[in-house]
Amino acid sequence: MLTDIAVLGAGMHPWGKWGRSFVAYGVAAARAALADAGLDWREVPSVVGADTVRGGYPGYVAGASFARALGWQGARVTSVYAACASGAQAIGTARAQILAGLADVVLVVGADAAPKGFFAPAGGERPDDPDWLRFRVLGATNPAYFGLYARRRMALYGDTPEDFARVKVKNAAAGALNPLARYRKAVSADDVAASPVVADPLRLLDICATSDGGAALVLSSMAFARRHGHPDPVRIRAVSTVTPEYPRTVLDLPDIATDAMVGHGVADRPFRPFRASIARAAYEEAGIGPEDLSLAEVYDLSTALELEWYEDLGLCPAGHGAALVRNGVTALGGRVPVNPSGGLASFGEAVPAQAIAQVCELTWQLRGAAGDRQVPGARAGITANQGLFGHGSAVVAVR
Amino acid sequence: MTRARRPVVPGWFTDDTDPDGAFRLLGTRCTACAAVFFPREDDGCRNPYCPGGGELAETPLSRRGRVWSYTDGRYRPPAPYVSDPDTPWEPYTLVAVELAAEGMVVLGQAAPGVRPSELAVGAEVELVPGVLHEDAEHVWTTWHWRPVATDAREAAC
């Protein structure tokens, strides 16, 4: 197929709190991905880095920072920042270069060294920045938004805190099988219930931690893959990087208000929630639907948000997400496991790395190389993520 | 000596010393397509279906709405939220309120003392002036959402 590209290599630095530079994590992940691909760094004509704002100047030019640490060899370089969607946009950029014939193989790297506690906006007095304003005026942290979504699900659909806890229990059970995850202990519903409330109704174990981590992929054209001894590689078939459609009616980070439903031309348009449109764009590009999925990796920034993704990915109708986790449909061994890696619940957030890490997991699952957490016979998977400010992406990979 | 009252962001709401019930959030409305923006949009209409040629005029938003959702903050948020690290943390409640006339949801802190247990999705709330924090020179003012009391609701019918 014309739009397919190959995943030749996938690699990660284990996630945790290691106290090193984000560059060190990225380079470790890159070397692992290159080794997995059987390629020498000097053979790679393009590198795309997903930026971290917490890395200061080197983080803003992550592509060059990783290239320098791996050893300057003259590669084409790109740096991409899109908050939580940075990694997916880095993959999208690499794919565009490959499909355009600008490079036949591209190294994609994302890594972060995240601070403990709440993410906060950049410093200074900056009242022209909506992200700064939501903290100054409202104290609205990221978990506050997750709490709003969770409480609304309870009111609309009858979800319970016990349903949310089931997501954590499921993801922790998968993460316990993943040697790259930060948290590798089983968690019980009682553990979740005993953890302190952060933002009503969500508790500490309902919300993902911040972490250090790195992830990398070696992507290539199908012709390059065949020439280099990869006759049947995992293929990326779609990368969606869509923006929302006006009016955006769900209050989203970092906004203080939604768009209005009044205005010329607005009432005549179908209502398209943003998260669902992210997945729909990927399905349309890949020519598959939710019924074709073997697995999915989604941003479980909170347990309740994972239930929302089930619905946005089309795994079930709106309001039925909790039933899937109650019935084990999305657990390992279920019909369509979600976050078999353990998800952000087990990894924590290393912002520019996590969307790349999701595709690493799809790659290992589609190769049948995911060890104890393997989804049997996996043929197709989707990833989904969402960052600040109308950034959202999904990647479809097939075998 | 009284400290000067200053809005936490200039231009987002009316004078908080106006008589009871007159306090309003201020947005802008496009004169060409009737789209409403809050916080105020002054650079240009963001409705892609707007026929164009309009202006963005200041408009007060509805005083009352219904709870879209709510939560609270049990841990002290990071700067630039202003709080005294030497005093015990007092959780605040956040309310997202659906304004029917504008068809939009506006987030705000609840009036002091309002706990999540007193709120419900769909319940009616009203806008009231509030104080975000105080320092040596200023009382920094903001908006709060407050549940509408039963008798007031009856009076409004």
mmCIF file of N, CA and C in Angstrom, chain A residues 77-180:
data_model
loop_
_atom_site.group_PDB
_atom_site.id
_atom_site.type_symbol
_atom_site.label_atom_id
_atom_site.label_comp_id
_atom_site.label_asym_id
_atom_site.label_seq_id
_atom_site.Cartn_x
_atom_site.Cartn_y
_atom_site.Cartn_z
ATOM 1 N N VAL A 77 17.791 17.086 10.137
ATOM 2 C CA VAL A 77 17.309 17.132 11.521
ATOM 3 C C VAL A 77 16.008 17.914 11.616
ATOM 4 N N THR A 78 15.116 17.420 12.495
ATOM 5 C CA THR A 78 13.837 18.085 12.762
ATOM 6 C C THR A 78 13.558 17.993 14.255
ATOM 7 N N SER A 79 12.966 19.050 14.821
ATOM 8 C CA SER A 79 12.519 19.026 16.213
ATOM 9 C C SER A 79 11.043 19.382 16.244
ATOM 10 N N VAL A 80 10.288 18.669 17.069
ATOM 11 C CA VAL A 80 8.829 18.799 17.054
ATOM 12 C C VAL A 80 8.318 19.010 18.467
ATOM 13 N N TYR A 81 7.515 20.057 18.672
ATOM 14 C CA TYR A 81 6.854 20.199 19.966
ATOM 15 C C TYR A 81 5.348 20.265 19.798
ATOM 16 N N ALA A 82 4.621 19.402 20.482
ATOM 17 C CA ALA A 82 3.157 19.422 20.475
ATOM 18 C C ALA A 82 2.644 18.897 21.805
ATOM 19 N N ALA A 83 3.290 19.306 22.896
ATOM 20 C CA ALA A 83 2.920 18.853 24.240
ATOM 21 C C ALA A 83 2.830 17.320 24.249
ATOM 22 N N CYS A 84 1.732 16.759 24.770
ATOM 23 C CA CYS A 84 1.621 15.300 24.901
ATOM 24 C C CYS A 84 1.568 14.592 23.557
ATOM 25 N N ALA A 85 1.289 15.320 22.482
ATOM 26 C CA ALA A 85 1.240 14.698 21.158
ATOM 27 C C ALA A 85 2.579 14.840 20.428
ATOM 28 N N SER A 86 3.623 15.325 21.097
ATOM 29 C CA SER A 86 4.914 15.555 20.441
ATOM 30 C C SER A 86 5.438 14.294 19.756
ATOM 31 N N GLY A 87 5.370 13.179 20.446
ATOM 32 C CA GLY A 87 5.924 11.942 19.896
ATOM 33 C C GLY A 87 5.190 11.516 18.635
ATOM 34 N N ALA A 88 3.864 11.668 18.640
ATOM 35 C CA ALA A 88 3.085 11.268 17.466
ATOM 36 C C ALA A 88 3.368 12.197 16.294
ATOM 37 N N GLN A 89 3.547 13.489 16.578
ATOM 38 C CA GLN A 89 3.859 14.405 15.480
ATOM 39 C C GLN A 89 5.268 14.162 14.956
ATOM 40 N N ALA A 90 6.178 13.708 15.827
ATOM 41 C CA ALA A 90 7.520 13.338 15.363
ATOM 42 C C ALA A 90 7.426 12.135 14.411
ATOM 43 N N ILE A 91 6.579 11.164 14.768
ATOM 44 C CA ILE A 91 6.366 10.004 13.886
ATOM 45 C C ILE A 91 5.727 10.465 12.576
ATOM 46 N N GLY A 92 4.745 11.374 12.670
ATOM 47 C CA GLY A 92 4.089 11.891 11.473
ATOM 48 C C GLY A 92 5.061 12.615 10.551
ATOM 49 N N THR A 93 5.990 13.346 11.150
ATOM 50 C CA THR A 93 6.998 14.061 10.369
ATOM 51 C C THR A 93 7.934 13.091 9.656
ATOM 52 N N ALA A 94 8.371 12.076 10.389
ATOM 53 C CA ALA A 94 9.256 11.070 9.800
ATOM 54 C C ALA A 94 8.564 10.361 8.644
ATOM 55 N N ARG A 95 7.294 10.029 8.871
ATOM 56 C CA ARG A 95 6.527 9.328 7.836
ATOM 57 C C ARG A 95 6.395 10.199 6.589
ATOM 58 N N ALA A 96 6.139 11.487 6.778
ATOM 59 C CA ALA A 96 6.003 12.387 5.624
ATOM 60 C C ALA A 96 7.309 12.453 4.844
ATOM 61 N N GLN A 97 8.427 12.497 5.541
ATOM 62 C CA GLN A 97 9.729 12.525 4.856
ATOM 63 C C GLN A 97 9.932 11.246 4.044
ATOM 64 N N ILE A 98 9.555 10.120 4.636
ATOM 65 C CA ILE A 98 9.746 8.832 3.950
ATOM 66 C C ILE A 98 8.845 8.754 2.721
ATOM 67 N N LEU A 99 7.555 9.121 2.901
ATOM 68 C CA LEU A 99 6.609 9.012 1.780
ATOM 69 C C LEU A 99 6.937 10.011 0.672
ATOM 70 N N ALA A 100 7.567 11.134 1.058
ATOM 71 C CA ALA A 100 7.937 12.140 0.062
ATOM 72 C C ALA A 100 9.261 11.807 -0.613
ATOM 73 N N GLY A 101 9.934 10.772 -0.133
ATOM 74 C CA GLY A 101 11.220 10.414 -0.722
ATOM 75 C C GLY A 101 12.386 11.272 -0.258
ATOM 76 N N LEU A 102 12.187 12.029 0.815
ATOM 77 C CA LEU A 102 13.277 12.876 1.320
ATOM 78 C C LEU A 102 14.299 12.075 2.114
ATOM 79 N N ALA A 103 13.850 10.959 2.694
ATOM 80 C CA ALA A 103 14.753 10.097 3.456
ATOM 81 C C ALA A 103 14.162 8.698 3.409
ATOM 82 N N ASP A 104 14.995 7.680 3.244
ATOM 83 C CA ASP A 104 14.413 6.334 3.207
ATOM 84 C C ASP A 104 14.400 5.665 4.566
ATOM 85 N N VAL A 105 15.161 6.226 5.525
ATOM 86 C CA VAL A 105 15.087 5.700 6.893
ATOM 87 C C VAL A 105 15.270 6.876 7.862
ATOM 88 N N VAL A 106 14.486 6.888 8.922
ATOM 89 C CA VAL A 106 14.465 8.018 9.866
ATOM 90 C C VAL A 106 14.466 7.475 11.291
ATOM 91 N N LEU A 107 15.289 8.095 12.133
ATOM 92 C CA LEU A 107 15.286 7.786 13.566
ATOM 93 C C LEU A 107 14.394 8.803 14.279
ATOM 94 N N VAL A 108 13.441 8.320 15.055
ATOM 95 C CA VAL A 108 12.537 9.187 15.837
ATOM 96 C C VAL A 108 12.822 8.962 17.314
ATOM 97 N N VAL A 109 13.067 10.025 18.062
ATOM 98 C CA VAL A 109 13.429 9.895 19.478
ATOM 99 C C VAL A 109 12.635 10.889 20.322
ATOM 100 N N GLY A 110 12.160 10.441 21.464
ATOM 101 C CA GLY A 110 11.549 11.338 22.453
ATOM 102 C C GLY A 110 11.982 10.919 23.839
ATOM 103 N N ALA A 111 12.279 11.893 24.693
ATOM 104 C CA ALA A 111 12.704 11.569 26.061
ATOM 105 C C ALA A 111 12.418 12.753 26.966
ATOM 106 N N ASP A 112 12.262 12.457 28.252
ATOM 107 C CA ASP A 112 11.976 13.528 29.204
ATOM 108 C C ASP A 112 12.502 13.146 30.576
ATOM 109 N N ALA A 113 12.798 14.173 31.361
ATOM 110 C CA ALA A 113 13.108 14.009 32.771
ATOM 111 C C ALA A 113 12.122 14.918 33.489
ATOM 112 N N ALA A 114 11.020 14.342 33.974
ATOM 113 C CA ALA A 114 9.896 15.154 34.448
ATOM 114 C C ALA A 114 10.030 15.468 35.931
ATOM 115 N N PRO A 115 9.560 16.654 36.336
ATOM 116 C CA PRO A 115 9.584 16.991 37.764
ATOM 117 C C PRO A 115 8.503 16.222 38.521
ATOM 118 N N LYS A 116 8.657 16.144 39.821
ATOM 119 C CA LYS A 116 7.659 15.481 40.669
ATOM 120 C C LYS A 116 6.421 16.372 40.785
ATOM 121 N N GLY A 117 5.273 15.758 40.944
ATOM 122 C CA GLY A 117 4.058 16.534 41.227
ATOM 123 C C GLY A 117 3.375 17.063 39.991
ATOM 124 N N PHE A 118 2.552 18.099 40.189
ATOM 125 C CA PHE A 118 1.775 18.663 39.089
ATOM 126 C C PHE A 118 2.677 19.253 38.006
ATOM 127 N N PHE A 119 2.296 19.063 36.749
ATOM 128 C CA PHE A 119 2.909 19.860 35.694
ATOM 129 C C PHE A 119 2.447 21.302 35.863
ATOM 130 N N ALA A 120 3.330 22.247 35.581
ATOM 131 C CA ALA A 120 3.008 23.673 35.736
ATOM 132 C C ALA A 120 3.420 24.406 34.470
ATOM 133 N N PRO A 121 2.844 25.582 34.222
ATOM 134 C CA PRO A 121 3.236 26.336 33.032
ATOM 135 C C PRO A 121 4.638 26.923 33.193
ATOM 136 N N ALA A 122 5.192 27.407 32.099
ATOM 137 C CA ALA A 122 6.479 28.101 32.154
ATOM 138 C C ALA A 122 6.356 29.291 33.099
ATOM 139 N N GLY A 123 7.468 29.729 33.666
ATOM 140 C CA GLY A 123 7.457 30.755 34.703
ATOM 141 C C GLY A 123 7.220 32.167 34.181
ATOM 142 N N GLY A 124 7.240 33.127 35.094
ATOM 143 C CA GLY A 124 7.054 34.531 34.724
ATOM 144 C C GLY A 124 5.604 34.963 34.819
ATOM 145 N N GLU A 125 5.365 36.260 34.635
ATOM 146 C CA GLU A 125 4.007 36.821 34.639
ATOM 147 C C GLU A 125 3.557 36.897 33.194
ATOM 148 N N ARG A 126 2.694 35.964 32.771
ATOM 149 C CA ARG A 126 2.360 35.875 31.358
ATOM 150 C C ARG A 126 0.853 35.757 31.141
ATOM 151 N N PRO A 127 0.116 36.848 31.436
ATOM 152 C CA PRO A 127 -1.352 36.768 31.339
ATOM 153 C C PRO A 127 -1.888 36.630 29.916
ATOM 154 N N ASP A 128 -1.020 36.606 28.920
ATOM 155 C CA ASP A 128 -1.505 36.351 27.552
ATOM 156 C C ASP A 128 -1.461 34.857 27.220
ATOM 157 N N ASP A 129 -1.071 34.009 28.183
ATOM 158 C CA ASP A 129 -0.955 32.571 27.947
ATOM 159 C C ASP A 129 -2.102 31.849 28.661
ATOM 160 N N PRO A 130 -3.020 31.220 27.920
ATOM 161 C CA PRO A 130 -4.143 30.525 28.567
ATOM 162 C C PRO A 130 -3.699 29.457 29.564
ATOM 163 N N ASP A 131 -2.559 28.830 29.314
ATOM 164 C CA ASP A 131 -2.089 27.796 30.232
ATOM 165 C C ASP A 131 -1.668 28.419 31.563
ATOM 166 N N TRP A 132 -1.037 29.594 31.491
ATOM 167 C CA TRP A 132 -0.652 30.324 32.702
ATOM 168 C C TRP A 132 -1.906 30.805 33.437
ATOM 169 N N LEU A 133 -2.875 31.292 32.669
ATOM 170 C CA LEU A 133 -4.087 31.861 33.268
ATOM 171 C C LEU A 133 -4.895 30.825 34.049
ATOM 172 N N ARG A 134 -4.987 29.591 33.531
ATOM 173 C CA ARG A 134 -5.827 28.613 34.241
ATOM 174 C C ARG A 134 -5.241 28.282 35.605
ATOM 175 N N PHE A 135 -3.904 28.357 35.725
ATOM 176 C CA PHE A 135 -3.300 28.145 37.038
ATOM 177 C C PHE A 135 -3.474 29.377 37.921
ATOM 178 N N ARG A 136 -3.186 30.560 37.386
ATOM 179 C CA ARG A 136 -3.238 31.765 38.212
ATOM 180 C C ARG A 136 -4.654 32.059 38.692
ATOM 181 N N VAL A 137 -5.607 31.998 37.771
ATOM 182 C CA VAL A 137 -6.954 32.459 38.100
ATOM 183 C C VAL A 137 -7.757 31.376 38.828
ATOM 184 N N LEU A 138 -7.527 30.104 38.468
ATOM 185 C CA LEU A 138 -8.399 29.037 38.972
ATOM 186 C C LEU A 138 -7.659 27.956 39.753
ATOM 187 N N GLY A 139 -6.354 27.910 39.681
ATOM 188 C CA GLY A 139 -5.637 26.776 40.264
ATOM 189 C C GLY A 139 -6.010 25.474 39.586
ATOM 190 N N ALA A 140 -6.383 25.560 38.305
ATOM 191 C CA ALA A 140 -6.882 24.375 37.591
ATOM 192 C C ALA A 140 -5.719 23.545 37.062
ATOM 193 N N THR A 141 -5.327 22.534 37.846
ATOM 194 C CA THR A 141 -4.255 21.611 37.448
ATOM 195 C C THR A 141 -4.795 20.626 36.414
ATOM 196 N N ASN A 142 -3.909 19.830 35.829
ATOM 197 C CA ASN A 142 -4.387 18.789 34.907
ATOM 198 C C ASN A 142 -5.355 17.819 35.604
ATOM 199 N N PRO A 143 -5.019 17.313 36.807
ATOM 200 C CA PRO A 143 -5.987 16.419 37.462
ATOM 201 C C PRO A 143 -7.347 17.073 37.716
ATOM 202 N N ALA A 144 -7.400 18.398 37.850
ATOM 203 C CA ALA A 144 -8.702 19.054 38.028
ATOM 204 C C ALA A 144 -9.591 18.791 36.807
ATOM 205 N N TYR A 145 -9.024 18.900 35.622
ATOM 206 C CA TYR A 145 -9.809 18.614 34.409
ATOM 207 C C TYR A 145 -10.223 17.138 34.384
ATOM 208 N N PHE A 146 -9.300 16.248 34.777
ATOM 209 C CA PHE A 146 -9.640 14.813 34.791
ATOM 210 C C PHE A 146 -10.783 14.563 35.780
ATOM 211 N N GLY A 147 -10.768 15.292 36.894
ATOM 212 C CA GLY A 147 -11.843 15.168 37.881
ATOM 213 C C GLY A 147 -13.183 15.612 37.308
ATOM 214 N N LEU A 148 -13.164 16.697 36.536
ATOM 215 C CA LEU A 148 -14.405 17.173 35.898
ATOM 216 C C LEU A 148 -14.974 16.100 34.961
ATOM 217 N N TYR A 149 -14.112 15.484 34.157
ATOM 218 C CA TYR A 149 -14.586 14.457 33.220
ATOM 219 C C TYR A 149 -15.156 13.260 33.995
ATOM 220 N N ALA A 150 -14.447 12.883 35.063
ATOM 221 C CA ALA A 150 -14.866 11.699 35.828
ATOM 222 C C ALA A 150 -16.225 11.939 36.479
ATOM 223 N N ARG A 151 -16.380 13.103 37.110
ATOM 224 C CA ARG A 151 -17.632 13.417 37.794
ATOM 225 C C ARG A 151 -18.781 13.485 36.788
ATOM 226 N N ARG A 152 -18.520 14.005 35.599
ATOM 227 C CA ARG A 152 -19.585 14.080 34.594
ATOM 228 C C ARG A 152 -19.975 12.683 34.105
ATOM 229 N N ARG A 153 -18.998 11.790 33.961
ATOM 230 C CA ARG A 153 -19.335 10.408 33.575
ATOM 231 C C ARG A 153 -20.225 9.765 34.636
ATOM 232 N N MET A 154 -19.945 10.042 35.890
ATOM 233 C CA MET A 154 -20.767 9.473 36.969
ATOM 234 C C MET A 154 -22.205 9.966 36.854
ATOM 235 N N ALA A 155 -22.359 11.262 36.542
ATOM 236 C CA ALA A 155 -23.708 11.839 36.460
ATOM 237 C C ALA A 155 -24.440 11.371 35.202
ATOM 238 N N LEU A 156 -23.714 11.277 34.094
ATOM 239 C CA LEU A 156 -24.363 10.957 32.809
ATOM 240 C C LEU A 156 -24.604 9.463 32.634
ATOM 241 N N TYR A 157 -23.602 8.661 33.013
ATOM 242 C CA TYR A 157 -23.625 7.240 32.647
ATOM 243 C C TYR A 157 -23.728 6.307 33.848
ATOM 244 N N GLY A 158 -23.633 6.854 35.049
ATOM 245 C CA GLY A 158 -23.688 5.993 36.229
ATOM 246 C C GLY A 158 -22.386 5.279 36.527
ATOM 247 N N ASP A 159 -21.276 5.727 35.926
ATOM 248 C CA ASP A 159 -19.968 5.174 36.301
ATOM 249 C C ASP A 159 -19.746 5.396 37.795
ATOM 250 N N THR A 160 -18.961 4.518 38.388
ATOM 251 C CA THR A 160 -18.671 4.648 39.824
ATOM 252 C C THR A 160 -17.165 4.726 40.037
ATOM 253 N N PRO A 161 -16.747 5.220 41.204
ATOM 254 C CA PRO A 161 -15.309 5.192 41.513
ATOM 255 C C PRO A 161 -14.744 3.781 41.429
ATOM 256 N N GLU A 162 -15.563 2.776 41.693
ATOM 257 C CA GLU A 162 -15.105 1.384 41.590
ATOM 258 C C GLU A 162 -14.800 1.018 40.129
ATOM 259 N N ASP A 163 -15.585 1.565 39.207
ATOM 260 C CA ASP A 163 -15.287 1.342 37.780
ATOM 261 C C ASP A 163 -13.932 1.953 37.424
ATOM 262 N N PHE A 164 -13.714 3.175 37.907
ATOM 263 C CA PHE A 164 -12.437 3.831 37.605
ATOM 264 C C PHE A 164 -11.287 2.994 38.169
ATOM 265 N N ALA A 165 -11.457 2.500 39.392
ATOM 266 C CA ALA A 165 -10.397 1.698 40.022
ATOM 267 C C ALA A 165 -10.101 0.437 39.207
ATOM 268 N N ARG A 166 -11.145 -0.120 38.563
ATOM 269 C CA ARG A 166 -10.934 -1.324 37.749
ATOM 270 C C ARG A 166 -9.911 -1.080 36.636
ATOM 271 N N VAL A 167 -9.899 0.126 36.107
ATOM 272 C CA VAL A 167 -8.932 0.461 35.050
ATOM 273 C C VAL A 167 -7.516 0.394 35.616
ATOM 274 N N LYS A 168 -7.325 0.936 36.799
ATOM 275 C CA LYS A 168 -6.001 0.913 37.421
ATOM 276 C C LYS A 168 -5.568 -0.518 37.726
ATOM 277 N N VAL A 169 -6.477 -1.295 38.262
ATOM 278 C CA VAL A 169 -6.172 -2.691 38.608
ATOM 279 C C VAL A 169 -5.748 -3.448 37.342
ATOM 280 N N LYS A 170 -6.493 -3.225 36.261
ATOM 281 C CA LYS A 170 -6.195 -3.889 34.973
ATOM 282 C C LYS A 170 -4.819 -3.456 34.441
ATOM 283 N N ASN A 171 -4.572 -2.147 34.418
ATOM 284 C CA ASN A 171 -3.322 -1.664 33.831
ATOM 285 C C ASN A 171 -2.117 -2.034 34.694
ATOM 286 N N ALA A 172 -2.296 -2.017 36.002
ATOM 287 C CA ALA A 172 -1.183 -2.405 36.886
ATOM 288 C C ALA A 172 -0.851 -3.890 36.691
ATOM 289 N N ALA A 173 -1.882 -4.712 36.470
ATOM 290 C CA ALA A 173 -1.637 -6.146 36.244
ATOM 291 C C ALA A 173 -0.820 -6.343 34.970
ATOM 292 N N ALA A 174 -1.115 -5.560 33.921
ATOM 293 C CA ALA A 174 -0.339 -5.658 32.679
ATOM 294 C C ALA A 174 1.068 -5.097 32.883
ATOM 295 N N GLY A 175 1.160 -3.949 33.566
ATOM 296 C CA GLY A 175 2.459 -3.307 33.788
ATOM 297 C C GLY A 175 3.406 -4.189 34.599
ATOM 298 N N ALA A 176 2.833 -5.009 35.470
ATOM 299 C CA ALA A 176 3.669 -5.902 36.282
ATOM 300 C C ALA A 176 4.424 -6.893 35.405
ATOM 301 N N LEU A 177 3.932 -7.098 34.175
ATOM 302 C CA LEU A 177 4.564 -8.037 33.240
ATOM 303 C C LEU A 177 5.546 -7.334 32.296
ATOM 304 N N ASN A 178 5.703 -6.017 32.450
ATOM 305 C CA ASN A 178 6.514 -5.247 31.493
ATOM 306 C C ASN A 178 7.796 -4.744 32.143
ATOM 307 N N PRO A 179 8.943 -5.282 31.736
ATOM 308 C CA PRO A 179 10.208 -4.905 32.385
ATOM 309 C C PRO A 179 10.598 -3.439 32.177
ATOM 310 N N LEU A 180 9.956 -2.744 31.222
ATOM 311 C CA LEU A 180 10.298 -1.341 30.970
ATOM 312 C C LEU A 180 9.453 -0.371 31.787
#
